[in-house]
PDB file of C-alpha atoms and ligand atoms in Angstrom:
ATOM      1  CA  UNK A   6      20.110  -6.787 -16.200  1.00  0.00           C
ATOM      2  CA  UNK A   7      17.591  -4.854 -18.250  1.00  0.00           C
ATOM      3  CA  UNK A   8      17.478  -1.044 -18.082  1.00  0.00           C
ATOM      4  CA  UNK A   9      13.825   0.458 -18.889  1.00  0.00           C
ATOM      5  CA  UNK A  10      12.827   4.039 -18.803  1.00  0.00           C
ATOM      6  CA  UNK A  11       8.987   4.431 -18.441  1.00  0.00           C
ATOM      7  CA  UNK A  12       8.191   8.326 -18.919  1.00  0.00           C
ATOM      8  CA  UNK A  13       4.974   9.084 -17.058  1.00  0.00           C
ATOM      9  CA  UNK A  14       2.149  10.679 -19.144  1.00  0.00           C
ATOM     10  CA  UNK A  15       1.005  12.383 -16.036  1.00  0.00           C
ATOM     11  CA  UNK A  16       3.450  15.104 -16.626  1.00  0.00           C
ATOM     12  CA  UNK A  17       2.721  15.326 -20.389  1.00  0.00           C
ATOM     13  CA  UNK A  18       0.669  18.369 -21.942  1.00  0.00           C
ATOM     14  CA  UNK A  19      -2.742  16.872 -22.160  1.00  0.00           C
ATOM     15  CA  UNK A  20      -3.655  19.509 -24.693  1.00  0.00           C
ATOM     16  CA  UNK A  21      -1.012  17.874 -27.035  1.00  0.00           C
ATOM     17  CA  UNK A  22      -1.048  14.310 -25.767  1.00  0.00           C
ATOM     18  CA  UNK A  23      -0.615  12.735 -29.203  1.00  0.00           C
ATOM     19  CA  UNK A  24       2.368  15.009 -29.926  1.00  0.00           C
ATOM     20  CA  UNK A  25       3.934  14.050 -26.454  1.00  0.00           C
ATOM     21  CA  UNK A  26       3.272  10.393 -26.888  1.00  0.00           C
ATOM     22  CA  UNK A  27       4.795  10.533 -30.332  1.00  0.00           C
ATOM     23  CA  UNK A  28       7.820  12.041 -28.955  1.00  0.00           C
ATOM     24  CA  UNK A  29       8.197   9.047 -26.534  1.00  0.00           C
ATOM     25  CA  UNK A  30       7.437   6.635 -29.466  1.00  0.00           C
ATOM     26  CA  UNK A  31      10.742   8.025 -31.004  1.00  0.00           C
ATOM     27  CA  UNK A  32      12.670   8.099 -27.860  1.00  0.00           C
ATOM     28  CA  UNK A  33      14.726   5.449 -26.155  1.00  0.00           C
ATOM     29  CA  UNK A  34      11.992   4.773 -23.591  1.00  0.00           C
ATOM     30  CA  UNK A  35      10.666   1.371 -23.970  1.00  0.00           C
ATOM     31  CA  UNK A  36       7.658   1.923 -21.838  1.00  0.00           C
ATOM     32  CA  UNK A  37       4.979   4.540 -21.573  1.00  0.00           C
ATOM     33  CA  UNK A  38       3.655   4.859 -17.710  1.00  0.00           C
ATOM     34  CA  UNK A  39       0.040   5.542 -17.427  1.00  0.00           C
ATOM     35  CA  UNK A  40      -1.044   6.898 -14.064  1.00  0.00           C
ATOM     36  CA  UNK A  41      -4.601   6.429 -13.262  1.00  0.00           C
ATOM     37  CA  UNK A  42      -6.055   8.052 -10.034  1.00  0.00           C
ATOM     38  CA  UNK A  43      -9.570   7.838  -8.664  1.00  0.00           C
ATOM     39  CA  UNK A  44      -9.554  10.598  -5.931  1.00  0.00           C
ATOM     40  CA  UNK A  45     -10.257   7.925  -3.318  1.00  0.00           C
ATOM     41  CA  UNK A  46      -7.233   5.750  -3.104  1.00  0.00           C
ATOM     42  CA  UNK A  47      -5.262   8.843  -3.589  1.00  0.00           C
ATOM     43  CA  UNK A  48      -6.206  12.610  -3.046  1.00  0.00           C
ATOM     44  CA  UNK A  49      -5.985  13.363  -6.859  1.00  0.00           C
ATOM     45  CA  UNK A  50      -7.817  12.443 -10.095  1.00  0.00           C
ATOM     46  CA  UNK A  51      -6.132  11.985 -13.366  1.00  0.00           C
ATOM     47  CA  UNK A  52      -7.855  10.223 -16.242  1.00  0.00           C
ATOM     48  CA  UNK A  53      -9.478   6.968 -17.092  1.00  0.00           C
ATOM     49  CA  UNK A  54     -10.426   4.731 -20.163  1.00  0.00           C
ATOM     50  CA  UNK A  55     -11.163   7.559 -22.615  1.00  0.00           C
ATOM     51  CA  UNK A  56      -7.631   8.667 -22.683  1.00  0.00           C
ATOM     52  CA  UNK A  57      -6.177   5.195 -23.111  1.00  0.00           C
ATOM     53  CA  UNK A  58      -7.495   4.970 -26.621  1.00  0.00           C
ATOM     54  CA  UNK A  59      -5.459   7.850 -28.222  1.00  0.00           C
ATOM     55  CA  UNK A  60      -2.386   6.655 -26.359  1.00  0.00           C
ATOM     56  CA  UNK A  61      -2.875   3.150 -27.567  1.00  0.00           C
ATOM     57  CA  UNK A  62      -3.039   4.801 -31.194  1.00  0.00           C
ATOM     58  CA  UNK A  63      -0.142   6.881 -30.912  1.00  0.00           C
ATOM     59  CA  UNK A  64       2.421   4.334 -29.837  1.00  0.00           C
ATOM     60  CA  UNK A  65       3.371   0.710 -30.120  1.00  0.00           C
ATOM     61  CA  UNK A  66       5.499   0.889 -26.970  1.00  0.00           C
ATOM     62  CA  UNK A  67       4.539  -1.037 -23.829  1.00  0.00           C
ATOM     63  CA  UNK A  68       1.720   0.735 -22.008  1.00  0.00           C
ATOM     64  CA  UNK A  69       2.461   0.364 -18.264  1.00  0.00           C
ATOM     65  CA  UNK A  70      -0.741   1.173 -16.503  1.00  0.00           C
ATOM     66  CA  UNK A  71      -0.406   2.084 -12.768  1.00  0.00           C
ATOM     67  CA  UNK A  72      -3.754   1.960 -11.043  1.00  0.00           C
ATOM     68  CA  UNK A  73      -4.074   4.149  -8.102  1.00  0.00           C
ATOM     69  CA  UNK A  74      -7.700   3.241  -7.495  1.00  0.00           C
ATOM     70  CA  UNK A  75      -9.629   1.321  -4.835  1.00  0.00           C
ATOM     71  CA  UNK A  76     -11.260  -2.021  -5.642  1.00  0.00           C
ATOM     72  CA  UNK A  77      -9.226  -2.445  -8.752  1.00  0.00           C
ATOM     73  CA  UNK A  78     -10.645  -5.779  -9.385  1.00  0.00           C
ATOM     74  CA  UNK A  79     -13.780  -3.905 -10.689  1.00  0.00           C
ATOM     75  CA  UNK A  80     -11.782  -2.202 -13.478  1.00  0.00           C
ATOM     76  CA  UNK A  81      -8.713  -4.318 -14.446  1.00  0.00           C
ATOM     77  CA  UNK A  82     -10.300  -6.064 -17.305  1.00  0.00           C
ATOM     78  CA  UNK A  83     -11.484  -2.814 -18.875  1.00  0.00           C
ATOM     79  CA  UNK A  84      -7.769  -1.456 -18.634  1.00  0.00           C
ATOM     80  CA  UNK A  85      -6.520  -4.530 -20.603  1.00  0.00           C
ATOM     81  CA  UNK A  86      -9.260  -4.301 -23.182  1.00  0.00           C
ATOM     82  CA  UNK A  87      -8.269  -0.467 -23.448  1.00  0.00           C
ATOM     83  CA  UNK A  88      -4.796  -1.495 -24.433  1.00  0.00           C
ATOM     84  CA  UNK A  89      -2.627  -1.909 -21.331  1.00  0.00           C
ATOM     85  CA  UNK A  90       0.223  -4.409 -21.560  1.00  0.00           C
ATOM     86  CA  UNK A  91       0.985  -4.301 -17.849  1.00  0.00           C
ATOM     87  CA  UNK A  92      -1.652  -3.570 -15.345  1.00  0.00           C
ATOM     88  CA  UNK A  93      -0.319  -2.697 -11.767  1.00  0.00           C
ATOM     89  CA  UNK A  94      -2.557  -2.215  -8.805  1.00  0.00           C
ATOM     90  CA  UNK A  95      -1.801  -1.289  -5.306  1.00  0.00           C
ATOM     91  CA  UNK A  96      -1.290  -3.974  -2.639  1.00  0.00           C
ATOM     92  CA  UNK A  97      -3.092  -1.487  -0.225  1.00  0.00           C
ATOM     93  CA  UNK A  98      -6.074  -1.051  -2.463  1.00  0.00           C
ATOM     94  CA  UNK A  99      -7.733  -4.431  -2.246  1.00  0.00           C
ATOM     95  CA  UNK A 100      -8.537  -7.567  -0.139  1.00  0.00           C
ATOM     96  CA  UNK A 101      -8.773  -9.463  -3.293  1.00  0.00           C
ATOM     97  CA  UNK A 102      -5.261  -9.819  -4.634  1.00  0.00           C
ATOM     98  CA  UNK A 103      -5.513 -13.400  -6.117  1.00  0.00           C
ATOM     99  CA  UNK A 104      -8.609 -12.284  -8.007  1.00  0.00           C
ATOM    100  CA  UNK A 105      -6.924  -9.152  -9.452  1.00  0.00           C
ATOM    101  CA  UNK A 106      -3.946 -11.338 -10.700  1.00  0.00           C
ATOM    102  CA  UNK A 107      -6.344 -13.752 -12.227  1.00  0.00           C
ATOM    103  CA  UNK A 108      -8.533 -11.046 -13.933  1.00  0.00           C
ATOM    104  CA  UNK A 109      -5.497  -9.287 -15.549  1.00  0.00           C
ATOM    105  CA  UNK A 110      -3.809 -12.620 -16.766  1.00  0.00           C
ATOM    106  CA  UNK A 111      -7.184 -13.955 -17.989  1.00  0.00           C
ATOM    107  CA  UNK A 112      -7.660 -10.666 -19.998  1.00  0.00           C
ATOM    108  CA  UNK A 113      -4.124 -11.164 -21.636  1.00  0.00           C
ATOM    109  CA  UNK A 114      -1.947  -8.652 -19.802  1.00  0.00           C
ATOM    110  CA  UNK A 115       1.047  -8.794 -17.506  1.00  0.00           C
ATOM    111  CA  UNK A 116       0.617  -8.270 -13.803  1.00  0.00           C
ATOM    112  CA  UNK A 117       2.082  -5.779 -11.505  1.00  0.00           C
ATOM    113  CA  UNK A 118       1.566  -5.033  -7.641  1.00  0.00           C
ATOM    114  CA  UNK A 119       2.685  -1.787  -6.243  1.00  0.00           C
ATOM    115  CA  UNK A 120       3.557  -0.818  -2.723  1.00  0.00           C
ATOM    116  CA  UNK A 121       3.475   2.738  -1.039  1.00  0.00           C
ATOM    117  CA  UNK A 122       6.376   4.075   0.862  1.00  0.00           C
ATOM    118  CA  UNK A 123       4.825   2.896   4.095  1.00  0.00           C
ATOM    119  CA  UNK A 124       4.470  -0.753   2.955  1.00  0.00           C
ATOM    120  CA  UNK A 125       7.167  -3.086   3.633  1.00  0.00           C
ATOM    121  CA  UNK A 126       8.390  -5.268   0.688  1.00  0.00           C
ATOM    122  CA  UNK A 127       8.170  -8.476   2.729  1.00  0.00           C
ATOM    123  CA  UNK A 128       4.313  -8.361   2.211  1.00  0.00           C
ATOM    124  CA  UNK A 129       5.137  -9.499  -1.289  1.00  0.00           C
ATOM    125  CA  UNK A 130       6.947 -12.662  -0.392  1.00  0.00           C
ATOM    126  CA  UNK A 131       3.815 -14.687  -1.042  1.00  0.00           C
ATOM    127  CA  UNK A 132       2.967 -12.901  -4.354  1.00  0.00           C
ATOM    128  CA  UNK A 133       6.266 -12.322  -6.142  1.00  0.00           C
ATOM    129  CA  UNK A 134       6.192 -15.912  -7.766  1.00  0.00           C
ATOM    130  CA  UNK A 135       2.692 -15.134  -9.286  1.00  0.00           C
ATOM    131  CA  UNK A 136       3.320 -11.729 -10.755  1.00  0.00           C
ATOM    132  CA  UNK A 137       5.525 -10.107 -13.583  1.00  0.00           C
ATOM    133  CA  UNK A 138       6.297  -6.953 -11.982  1.00  0.00           C
ATOM    134  CA  UNK A 139       6.835  -4.934  -8.583  1.00  0.00           C
ATOM    135  CA  UNK A 140       6.468  -1.352  -8.522  1.00  0.00           C
ATOM    136  CA  UNK A 141       8.137   0.394  -5.426  1.00  0.00           C
ATOM    137  CA  UNK A 142       6.917   3.926  -4.863  1.00  0.00           C
ATOM    138  CA  UNK A 143       9.464   6.284  -3.907  1.00  0.00           C
ATOM    139  CA  UNK A 144       6.948   9.183  -3.380  1.00  0.00           C
ATOM    140  CA  UNK A 145       3.430   9.011  -1.800  1.00  0.00           C
ATOM    141  CA  UNK A 146       1.265   8.160  -4.718  1.00  0.00           C
ATOM    142  CA  UNK A 147      -0.942  11.065  -6.120  1.00  0.00           C
ATOM    143  CA  UNK A 148       1.153  13.753  -7.664  1.00  0.00           C
ATOM    144  CA  UNK A 149       4.151  14.163 -10.056  1.00  0.00           C
ATOM    145  CA  UNK A 150       7.109  16.358  -9.139  1.00  0.00           C
ATOM    146  CA  UNK A 151       7.839  15.066  -5.503  1.00  0.00           C
ATOM    147  CA  UNK A 152      10.983  14.535  -3.844  1.00  0.00           C
ATOM    148  CA  UNK A 153      12.600  10.971  -4.182  1.00  0.00           C
ATOM    149  CA  UNK A 154      12.348   8.824  -0.799  1.00  0.00           C
ATOM    150  CA  UNK A 155      15.746   6.975  -0.479  1.00  0.00           C
ATOM    151  CA  UNK A 156      13.879   4.187   1.440  1.00  0.00           C
ATOM    152  CA  UNK A 157      13.040   2.799  -2.111  1.00  0.00           C
ATOM    153  CA  UNK A 158      16.678   1.790  -2.597  1.00  0.00           C
ATOM    154  CA  UNK A 159      16.595  -0.660   0.228  1.00  0.00           C
ATOM    155  CA  UNK A 160      13.409  -2.217  -0.879  1.00  0.00           C
ATOM    156  CA  UNK A 161      14.697  -2.825  -4.379  1.00  0.00           C
ATOM    157  CA  UNK A 162      17.783  -4.604  -2.783  1.00  0.00           C
ATOM    158  CA  UNK A 163      15.602  -6.755  -0.641  1.00  0.00           C
ATOM    159  CA  UNK A 164      13.273  -7.664  -3.622  1.00  0.00           C
ATOM    160  CA  UNK A 165      16.321  -8.419  -5.834  1.00  0.00           C
ATOM    161  CA  UNK A 166      17.649 -10.705  -3.115  1.00  0.00           C
ATOM    162  CA  UNK A 167      14.425 -12.510  -2.957  1.00  0.00           C
ATOM    163  CA  UNK A 168      14.344 -12.643  -6.864  1.00  0.00           C
ATOM    164  CA  UNK A 169      17.816 -14.316  -6.911  1.00  0.00           C
ATOM    165  CA  UNK A 170      17.166 -16.775  -3.979  1.00  0.00           C
ATOM    166  CA  UNK A 171      14.066 -18.107  -5.558  1.00  0.00           C
ATOM    167  CA  UNK A 172      15.163 -17.913  -9.116  1.00  0.00           C
ATOM    168  CA  UNK A 173      12.512 -15.441 -10.256  1.00  0.00           C
ATOM    169  CA  UNK A 174      14.642 -13.582 -12.702  1.00  0.00           C
ATOM    170  CA  UNK A 175      11.927 -12.528 -14.996  1.00  0.00           C
ATOM    171  CA  UNK A 176      10.033 -10.494 -12.293  1.00  0.00           C
ATOM    172  CA  UNK A 177      10.657  -6.746 -13.117  1.00  0.00           C
ATOM    173  CA  UNK A 178      11.403  -4.406 -10.119  1.00  0.00           C
ATOM    174  CA  UNK A 179      10.190  -0.935 -11.032  1.00  0.00           C
ATOM    175  CA  UNK A 180      10.485   2.321  -9.013  1.00  0.00           C
ATOM    176  CA  UNK A 181       8.211   5.375  -9.337  1.00  0.00           C
ATOM    177  CA  UNK A 182       8.560   8.961  -8.154  1.00  0.00           C
ATOM    178  CA  UNK A 183      11.218  11.649  -7.929  1.00  0.00           C
ATOM    179  CA  UNK A 184      13.627   9.854 -10.403  1.00  0.00           C
ATOM    180  CA  UNK A 185      16.221  11.625 -12.633  1.00  0.00           C
ATOM    181  CA  UNK A 186      19.654  11.022 -13.837  1.00  0.00           C
ATOM    182  CA  UNK A 187      20.789  12.104 -10.369  1.00  0.00           C
ATOM    183  CA  UNK A 188      19.495   8.965  -8.750  1.00  0.00           C
ATOM    184  CA  UNK A 189      18.738   6.491 -11.648  1.00  0.00           C
ATOM    185  CA  UNK A 190      22.117   4.711 -11.271  1.00  0.00           C
ATOM    186  CA  UNK A 191      21.661   3.894  -7.599  1.00  0.00           C
ATOM    187  CA  UNK A 192      18.302   2.210  -8.335  1.00  0.00           C
ATOM    188  CA  UNK A 193      19.630   0.241 -11.258  1.00  0.00           C
ATOM    189  CA  UNK A 194      22.484  -0.729  -9.091  1.00  0.00           C
ATOM    190  CA  UNK A 195      20.132  -1.908  -6.398  1.00  0.00           C
ATOM    191  CA  UNK A 196      18.260  -4.153  -8.797  1.00  0.00           C
ATOM    192  CA  UNK A 197      15.701  -2.059 -10.357  1.00  0.00           C
ATOM    193  CA  UNK A 198      15.247  -2.719 -13.975  1.00  0.00           C
ATOM    194  CA  UNK A 199      12.505  -0.203 -14.874  1.00  0.00           C
ATOM    195  CA  UNK A 200      12.306   3.509 -13.716  1.00  0.00           C
ATOM    196  CA  UNK A 201       9.224   5.896 -14.022  1.00  0.00           C
ATOM    197  CA  UNK A 202      10.146   9.438 -14.772  1.00  0.00           C
ATOM    198  CA  UNK A 203       7.507  12.176 -15.079  1.00  0.00           C
ATOM    199  CA  UNK A 204       8.711  15.674 -14.332  1.00  0.00           C
ATOM    200  CA  UNK A 205      12.405  15.043 -15.127  1.00  0.00           C
ATOM    201  CA  UNK A 206      11.463  13.974 -18.710  1.00  0.00           C
ATOM    202  CA  UNK A 207       8.549  16.383 -19.544  1.00  0.00           C
ATOM    203  CA  UNK A 208      10.248  19.193 -17.710  1.00  0.00           C
ATOM    204  CA  UNK A 209      13.650  18.880 -19.442  1.00  0.00           C
ATOM    205  CA  UNK A 210      14.501  21.100 -22.205  1.00  0.00           C
ATOM    206  CA  UNK A 211      15.344  17.834 -24.235  1.00  0.00           C
ATOM    207  CA  UNK A 212      12.986  15.090 -23.132  1.00  0.00           C
ATOM    208  CA  UNK A 213      14.694  12.464 -25.375  1.00  0.00           C
ATOM    209  CA  UNK A 214      18.206  13.248 -23.977  1.00  0.00           C
ATOM    210  CA  UNK A 215      16.892  13.065 -20.459  1.00  0.00           C
ATOM    211  CA  UNK A 216      15.788   9.633 -21.163  1.00  0.00           C
ATOM    212  CA  UNK A 217      19.069   8.696 -22.492  1.00  0.00           C
ATOM    213  CA  UNK A 218      20.969  10.273 -19.632  1.00  0.00           C
ATOM    214  CA  UNK A 219      19.050   7.962 -17.188  1.00  0.00           C
ATOM    215  CA  UNK A 220      19.908   5.013 -19.427  1.00  0.00           C
ATOM    216  CA  UNK A 221      23.574   5.828 -19.509  1.00  0.00           C
ATOM    217  CA  UNK A 222      23.727   6.887 -15.721  1.00  0.00           C
TER     218      UNK A 222
HETATM  219  C1  DX5 B 308       2.756   9.507  -8.630  1.00  0.00           C
HETATM  220  C2  DX5 B 308       2.883   8.707  -9.835  1.00  0.00           C
HETATM  221  C3  DX5 B 308       3.997   8.955 -10.689  1.00  0.00           C
HETATM  222  C4  DX5 B 308       4.483  10.308 -11.182  1.00  0.00           C
HETATM  223  C5  DX5 B 308       5.922  10.287 -11.299  1.00  0.00           C
HETATM  224  O1  DX5 B 308       1.600   9.092  -8.057  1.00  0.00           O
HETATM  225  O2  DX5 B 308       2.497   7.332  -9.893  1.00  0.00           O
HETATM  226  O3  DX5 B 308       4.184   8.103 -11.826  1.00  0.00           O
HETATM  227  O4  DX5 B 308       3.868  10.791 -12.156  1.00  0.00           O
HETATM  228  O5  DX5 B 308       6.222  11.677 -11.520  1.00  0.00           O
HETATM  229  P1  DX5 B 308       7.823  12.311 -11.028  1.00  0.00           P
HETATM  230  O6  DX5 B 308       8.754  11.621 -11.904  1.00  0.00           O
HETATM  231  O7  DX5 B 308       7.585  13.747 -11.520  1.00  0.00           O
HETATM  232  O8  DX5 B 308       7.956  11.997  -9.580  1.00  0.00           O
HETATM  233 ZN1   ZN B 309       2.996   5.889 -11.404  1.00  0.00          ZN
END
Protein backbone atom coordinates (compact mmCIF):
# COMPACT_ATOMS: atom_id res chain seq x y z
CA UNK A 1 0.00 0.00 0.00
CA UNK A 2 1.04 3.56 -0.68
CA UNK A 3 2.13 6.02 1.98
CA UNK A 4 1.72 9.64 1.00
CA UNK A 5 2.12 12.73 3.19
CA UNK A 6 0.26 15.86 2.11
CA UNK A 7 1.41 18.86 4.18
CA UNK A 8 -1.28 21.52 4.43
CA UNK A 9 -0.28 24.96 3.20
CA UNK A 10 -2.84 26.43 5.62
CA UNK A 11 -0.15 26.21 8.32
CA UNK A 12 2.59 27.74 6.14
CA UNK A 13 3.87 31.29 6.52
CA UNK A 14 1.96 33.19 3.81
CA UNK A 15 4.57 35.95 3.96
CA UNK A 16 7.09 33.36 2.77
CA UNK A 17 4.86 31.09 0.76
CA UNK A 18 7.36 30.41 -2.00
CA UNK A 19 10.06 29.50 0.54
CA UNK A 20 7.69 27.12 2.37
CA UNK A 21 6.46 25.43 -0.80
CA UNK A 22 10.05 25.02 -2.02
CA UNK A 23 10.85 23.31 1.28
CA UNK A 24 7.99 20.87 0.62
CA UNK A 25 9.28 20.43 -2.91
CA UNK A 26 12.61 19.18 -1.51
CA UNK A 27 10.94 17.01 1.13
CA UNK A 28 9.66 13.43 1.08
CA UNK A 29 6.08 14.71 0.88
CA UNK A 30 4.56 13.65 -2.45
CA UNK A 31 1.55 15.93 -2.29
CA UNK A 32 0.86 19.53 -1.24
CA UNK A 33 -2.56 19.97 0.40
CA UNK A 34 -4.37 23.22 -0.40
CA UNK A 35 -7.27 24.16 1.91
CA UNK A 36 -9.80 26.53 0.36
CA UNK A 37 -12.48 27.94 2.71
CA UNK A 38 -15.33 30.27 1.83
CA UNK A 39 -16.62 31.42 5.22
CA UNK A 40 -20.01 29.82 4.47
CA UNK A 41 -19.46 26.07 4.40
CA UNK A 42 -16.97 26.54 7.25
CA UNK A 43 -16.63 29.43 9.72
CA UNK A 44 -13.30 30.58 8.30
CA UNK A 45 -11.86 32.06 5.11
CA UNK A 46 -8.48 31.01 3.75
CA UNK A 47 -7.61 31.87 0.15
CA UNK A 48 -8.69 31.26 -3.41
CA UNK A 49 -7.43 31.27 -7.00
CA UNK A 50 -4.75 33.99 -6.77
CA UNK A 51 -2.62 31.93 -4.41
CA UNK A 52 -2.84 28.81 -6.56
CA UNK A 53 -0.64 30.38 -9.21
CA UNK A 54 2.50 30.94 -7.11
CA UNK A 55 2.01 27.51 -5.54
CA UNK A 56 1.83 25.84 -8.94
CA UNK A 57 4.95 27.74 -9.99
CA UNK A 58 6.93 26.76 -6.90
CA UNK A 59 6.45 22.97 -7.12
CA UNK A 60 5.83 20.10 -9.48
CA UNK A 61 4.39 18.00 -6.66
CA UNK A 62 0.77 16.91 -6.73
CA UNK A 63 -1.52 19.79 -5.73
CA UNK A 64 -4.26 18.23 -3.62
CA UNK A 65 -6.98 20.88 -3.39
CA UNK A 66 -9.55 20.51 -0.59
CA UNK A 67 -12.57 22.72 -1.23
CA UNK A 68 -14.49 23.66 1.90
CA UNK A 69 -16.96 25.75 -0.08
CA UNK A 70 -20.69 25.66 -0.79
CA UNK A 71 -21.88 24.92 -4.33
CA UNK A 72 -18.46 23.63 -5.45
CA UNK A 73 -19.90 22.95 -8.93
CA UNK A 74 -19.59 26.68 -9.59
CA UNK A 75 -15.81 26.72 -9.09
CA UNK A 76 -14.25 23.28 -9.57
CA UNK A 77 -13.30 23.92 -13.21
CA UNK A 78 -11.41 27.08 -12.29
CA UNK A 79 -9.43 25.21 -9.65
CA UNK A 80 -8.36 22.65 -12.23
CA UNK A 81 -7.38 25.47 -14.59
CA UNK A 82 -5.37 27.02 -11.75
CA UNK A 83 -3.27 23.88 -11.51
CA UNK A 84 -4.99 21.42 -9.17
CA UNK A 85 -4.15 17.75 -9.75
CA UNK A 86 -6.85 16.53 -7.37
CA UNK A 87 -9.99 18.51 -6.59
CA UNK A 88 -11.88 17.31 -3.52
CA UNK A 89 -15.28 18.74 -2.62
CA UNK A 90 -17.49 18.03 0.38
CA UNK A 91 -20.36 15.55 0.23
CA UNK A 92 -22.30 17.91 2.51
CA UNK A 93 -21.69 21.00 0.35
CA UNK A 94 -23.74 20.18 -2.73
CA UNK A 95 -26.82 18.44 -4.12
CA UNK A 96 -25.02 18.05 -7.43
CA UNK A 97 -22.41 15.39 -6.75
CA UNK A 98 -22.58 13.79 -10.20
CA UNK A 99 -22.17 17.19 -11.85
CA UNK A 100 -19.14 18.02 -9.69
CA UNK A 101 -17.48 14.72 -10.57
CA UNK A 102 -18.16 15.28 -14.23
CA UNK A 103 -16.85 18.84 -14.27
CA UNK A 104 -13.61 17.95 -12.50
CA UNK A 105 -12.96 15.01 -14.85
CA UNK A 106 -13.77 17.01 -17.97
CA UNK A 107 -11.36 19.71 -16.84
CA UNK A 108 -8.65 17.04 -16.51
CA UNK A 109 -8.10 16.50 -12.77
CA UNK A 110 -8.69 13.63 -10.37
CA UNK A 111 -11.81 13.68 -8.21
CA UNK A 112 -12.15 13.45 -4.43
CA UNK A 113 -15.14 13.59 -2.09
CA UNK A 114 -14.70 14.53 1.56
CA UNK A 115 -16.90 13.70 4.55
CA UNK A 116 -17.12 15.66 7.79
CA UNK A 117 -16.78 13.87 11.16
CA UNK A 118 -20.58 13.65 11.51
CA UNK A 119 -21.10 12.00 8.12
CA UNK A 120 -21.14 8.21 7.88
CA UNK A 121 -18.87 6.67 5.24
CA UNK A 122 -21.78 4.57 3.91
CA UNK A 123 -23.05 7.65 2.06
CA UNK A 124 -20.12 7.12 -0.33
CA UNK A 125 -21.10 3.55 -1.26
CA UNK A 126 -22.77 4.80 -4.42
CA UNK A 127 -19.92 7.13 -5.40
CA UNK A 128 -16.74 5.25 -4.53
CA UNK A 129 -16.43 3.58 -7.93
CA UNK A 130 -16.71 6.93 -9.70
CA UNK A 131 -13.96 8.83 -7.89
CA UNK A 132 -10.21 8.70 -7.23
CA UNK A 133 -10.03 9.76 -3.60
CA UNK A 134 -12.03 9.84 -0.38
CA UNK A 135 -11.02 12.44 2.20
CA UNK A 136 -12.07 11.51 5.73
CA UNK A 137 -12.06 14.53 8.05
CA UNK A 138 -10.67 13.75 11.49
CA UNK A 139 -11.50 17.27 12.76
CA UNK A 140 -14.37 19.65 11.99
CA UNK A 141 -13.22 21.43 8.83
CA UNK A 142 -12.31 25.09 9.20
CA UNK A 143 -9.15 25.34 11.23
CA UNK A 144 -5.71 23.81 11.58
CA UNK A 145 -4.30 22.72 14.92
CA UNK A 146 -7.33 20.81 16.26
CA UNK A 147 -7.37 17.51 18.12
CA UNK A 148 -7.59 14.28 16.12
CA UNK A 149 -10.97 12.48 16.34
CA UNK A 150 -10.36 8.70 16.50
CA UNK A 151 -13.70 7.90 14.80
CA UNK A 152 -11.80 8.49 11.52
CA UNK A 153 -9.93 5.21 12.07
CA UNK A 154 -13.12 3.12 11.88
CA UNK A 155 -14.19 5.04 8.79
CA UNK A 156 -10.89 4.16 7.09
CA UNK A 157 -11.35 0.51 8.01
CA UNK A 158 -14.88 0.52 6.57
CA UNK A 159 -13.82 2.23 3.34
CA UNK A 160 -10.82 -0.06 2.98
CA UNK A 161 -13.14 -3.06 3.30
CA UNK A 162 -15.44 -1.66 0.60
CA UNK A 163 -12.42 -1.07 -1.65
CA UNK A 164 -11.26 -4.67 -1.25
CA UNK A 165 -14.71 -6.21 -1.69
CA UNK A 166 -15.32 -4.27 -4.86
CA UNK A 167 -11.79 -4.43 -6.26
CA UNK A 168 -11.40 -0.64 -6.18
CA UNK A 169 -7.71 -0.72 -5.28
CA UNK A 170 -6.85 2.57 -6.95
CA UNK A 171 -9.18 4.71 -4.84
CA UNK A 172 -7.03 6.54 -2.29
CA UNK A 173 -8.27 6.99 1.28
CA UNK A 174 -6.91 10.24 2.73
CA UNK A 175 -7.35 11.54 6.28
CA UNK A 176 -7.17 15.20 7.34
CA UNK A 177 -6.89 16.86 10.75
CA UNK A 178 -4.80 16.49 13.89
CA UNK A 179 -2.31 14.08 12.33
CA UNK A 180 1.30 13.65 13.46
CA UNK A 181 3.80 10.81 13.87
CA UNK A 182 1.86 9.90 17.04
CA UNK A 183 -1.17 8.63 15.09
CA UNK A 184 -0.02 8.21 11.49
CA UNK A 185 0.76 4.51 11.88
CA UNK A 186 -2.75 3.75 13.14
CA UNK A 187 -4.22 5.40 10.08
CA UNK A 188 -1.90 3.72 7.58
CA UNK A 189 -2.69 0.39 9.25
CA UNK A 190 -6.44 1.08 8.94
CA UNK A 191 -6.13 1.56 5.17
CA UNK A 192 -5.33 5.25 4.73
CA UNK A 193 -2.78 5.88 1.98
CA UNK A 194 -2.54 9.68 2.20
CA UNK A 195 -2.32 11.77 5.36
CA UNK A 196 -2.73 15.53 5.57
CA UNK A 197 -0.63 17.30 8.19
CA UNK A 198 -0.53 21.03 8.81
CA UNK A 199 0.62 22.10 12.25
CA UNK A 200 2.69 18.97 12.91
CA UNK A 201 4.81 19.76 9.84
CA UNK A 202 5.02 23.56 9.85
CA UNK A 203 5.13 23.74 13.65
CA UNK A 204 8.05 21.32 13.81
CA UNK A 205 11.60 22.50 14.31
CA UNK A 206 12.54 20.34 11.34
CA UNK A 207 9.51 20.02 9.01
CA UNK A 208 11.28 17.70 6.57
CA UNK A 209 12.08 15.32 9.41
CA UNK A 210 8.48 15.48 10.69
CA UNK A 211 7.37 14.25 7.26
CA UNK A 212 9.91 11.41 7.34
CA UNK A 213 8.80 10.45 10.86
CA UNK A 214 5.21 10.01 9.70
CA UNK A 215 6.29 8.01 6.65
CA UNK A 216 8.40 5.71 8.86
CA UNK A 217 5.86 5.35 11.66
C1 LIG B 1 -8.96 21.77 8.29
C2 LIG B 1 -8.09 21.54 7.08
C3 LIG B 1 -6.87 20.77 7.37
C4 LIG B 1 -5.93 21.42 8.35
C5 LIG B 1 -5.03 20.39 8.93
O1 LIG B 1 -10.16 22.33 7.88
O2 LIG B 1 -8.82 20.83 6.11
O3 LIG B 1 -6.19 20.42 6.18
O4 LIG B 1 -5.18 22.43 7.77
O5 LIG B 1 -4.27 20.99 9.91
P1 LIG B 1 -3.73 20.19 11.19
O6 LIG B 1 -2.81 19.13 10.66
O7 LIG B 1 -3.03 21.23 11.95
O8 LIG B 1 -4.92 19.61 11.88
ZN1 LIG C 1 -7.75 19.94 4.33
